[in-house]
C-alpha positions as YAML, in Angstrom:
chain: A
units: angstrom
residues:
- id: 1
  name: UNK
  ca: [1.67, 24.82, 67.35]
- id: 2
  name: UNK
  ca: [-1.13, 26.92, 68.85]
- id: 3
  name: UNK
  ca: [-0.20, 30.23, 70.45]
- id: 4
  name: UNK
  ca: [-1.80, 29.16, 73.78]
- id: 5
  name: UNK
  ca: [0.45, 26.10, 74.07]
- id: 6
  name: UNK
  ca: [3.67, 28.12, 73.79]
- id: 7
  name: UNK
  ca: [5.64, 29.18, 76.89]
- id: 8
  name: UNK
  ca: [4.63, 32.65, 78.10]
- id: 9
  name: UNK
  ca: [7.41, 35.18, 78.77]
- id: 10
  name: UNK
  ca: [6.53, 38.39, 80.61]
- id: 11
  name: UNK
  ca: [8.89, 41.36, 80.26]
- id: 12
  name: UNK
  ca: [8.47, 44.00, 82.95]
- id: 13
  name: UNK
  ca: [9.36, 47.47, 81.70]
- id: 14
  name: UNK
  ca: [9.74, 49.06, 78.28]
- id: 15
  name: UNK
  ca: [13.16, 50.58, 78.87]
- id: 16
  name: UNK
  ca: [16.25, 49.64, 76.90]
- id: 17
  name: UNK
  ca: [16.56, 46.20, 78.54]
- id: 18
  name: UNK
  ca: [12.89, 45.39, 77.96]
- id: 19
  name: UNK
  ca: [13.03, 46.47, 74.31]
- id: 20
  name: UNK
  ca: [16.18, 44.45, 73.64]
- id: 21
  name: UNK
  ca: [14.72, 41.38, 75.35]
- id: 22
  name: UNK
  ca: [11.54, 41.65, 73.26]
- id: 23
  name: UNK
  ca: [13.51, 42.04, 70.03]
- id: 24
  name: UNK
  ca: [15.80, 39.10, 70.83]
- id: 25
  name: UNK
  ca: [12.77, 36.88, 71.43]
- id: 26
  name: UNK
  ca: [10.95, 38.01, 68.27]
- id: 27
  name: UNK
  ca: [11.56, 34.74, 66.43]
- id: 28
  name: UNK
  ca: [11.53, 32.48, 69.50]
- id: 29
  name: UNK
  ca: [8.66, 29.99, 69.92]
- id: 30
  name: UNK
  ca: [7.15, 31.89, 72.88]
- id: 31
  name: UNK
  ca: [4.25, 34.22, 73.68]
- id: 32
  name: UNK
  ca: [5.55, 37.59, 74.88]
- id: 33
  name: UNK
  ca: [3.86, 40.17, 77.05]
- id: 34
  name: UNK
  ca: [5.61, 43.48, 77.68]
- id: 35
  name: UNK
  ca: [4.17, 45.31, 80.71]
- id: 36
  name: UNK
  ca: [4.91, 48.98, 81.41]
- id: 37
  name: UNK
  ca: [3.22, 51.79, 83.37]
- id: 38
  name: UNK
  ca: [3.51, 54.05, 80.36]
- id: 39
  name: UNK
  ca: [2.71, 53.40, 76.71]
- id: 40
  name: UNK
  ca: [5.95, 54.97, 75.46]
- id: 41
  name: UNK
  ca: [9.71, 54.56, 75.63]
- id: 42
  name: UNK
  ca: [11.42, 57.76, 76.79]
- id: 43
  name: UNK
  ca: [15.10, 58.59, 76.26]
- id: 44
  name: UNK
  ca: [15.58, 60.57, 79.48]
- id: 45
  name: UNK
  ca: [19.11, 61.92, 78.87]
- id: 46
  name: UNK
  ca: [17.65, 64.31, 76.26]
- id: 47
  name: UNK
  ca: [14.85, 65.71, 78.45]
- id: 48
  name: UNK
  ca: [16.91, 68.86, 79.06]
- id: 49
  name: UNK
  ca: [16.92, 69.56, 75.31]
- id: 50
  name: UNK
  ca: [13.12, 69.37, 75.24]
- id: 51
  name: UNK
  ca: [12.99, 71.75, 78.22]
- id: 52
  name: UNK
  ca: [15.23, 74.25, 76.41]
- id: 53
  name: UNK
  ca: [13.31, 73.88, 73.11]
- id: 54
  name: UNK
  ca: [16.23, 72.17, 71.37]
- id: 55
  name: UNK
  ca: [14.09, 69.13, 70.57]
- id: 56
  name: UNK
  ca: [10.40, 68.36, 70.51]
- id: 57
  name: UNK
  ca: [8.92, 65.69, 72.78]
- id: 58
  name: UNK
  ca: [8.27, 63.20, 69.93]
- id: 59
  name: UNK
  ca: [12.01, 63.26, 69.18]
- id: 60
  name: UNK
  ca: [12.80, 61.53, 72.49]
- id: 61
  name: UNK
  ca: [9.66, 59.46, 73.12]
- id: 62
  name: UNK
  ca: [8.01, 56.79, 70.98]
- id: 63
  name: UNK
  ca: [5.04, 54.48, 71.61]
- id: 64
  name: UNK
  ca: [6.13, 50.96, 72.58]
- id: 65
  name: UNK
  ca: [3.70, 49.42, 70.09]
- id: 66
  name: UNK
  ca: [5.25, 51.50, 67.32]
- id: 67
  name: UNK
  ca: [8.82, 50.49, 68.23]
- id: 68
  name: UNK
  ca: [7.89, 46.79, 68.34]
- id: 69
  name: UNK
  ca: [5.38, 46.76, 65.48]
- id: 70
  name: UNK
  ca: [5.36, 43.71, 63.28]
- id: 71
  name: UNK
  ca: [6.32, 41.37, 66.11]
- id: 72
  name: UNK
  ca: [3.58, 38.76, 65.97]
- id: 73
  name: UNK
  ca: [4.38, 36.99, 69.24]
- id: 74
  name: UNK
  ca: [4.18, 40.19, 71.37]
- id: 75
  name: UNK
  ca: [1.41, 41.89, 73.31]
- id: 76
  name: UNK
  ca: [2.10, 45.29, 74.93]
- id: 77
  name: UNK
  ca: [0.12, 45.96, 78.10]
- id: 78
  name: UNK
  ca: [-0.13, 49.28, 79.90]
- id: 79
  name: UNK
  ca: [-0.24, 48.20, 83.54]
- id: 80
  name: UNK
  ca: [1.76, 48.28, 86.73]
- id: 81
  name: UNK
  ca: [3.28, 45.10, 88.15]
- id: 82
  name: UNK
  ca: [2.41, 44.81, 91.84]
- id: 83
  name: UNK
  ca: [3.75, 41.36, 92.61]
- id: 84
  name: UNK
  ca: [5.59, 38.43, 91.09]
- id: 85
  name: UNK
  ca: [4.37, 35.06, 92.31]
...
């Protein structure tokens, strides 16, 4: 089956819910697009440790494409969703 003929699923946001949804659909016969304003996933509860030099920024943030690498049915887009029609 050609990629274009598969159903297209759009995931809005690369937070925990968006990442889990993308991973769960990794083997599904769908085309996935993950849309987020930023190109990284940030674990906000540890921001205070970065501010106090307990951790470095890369310890709490990772690029979305890196987290979801190897997932052939996924495209990560850095954009902002303005409307859902």
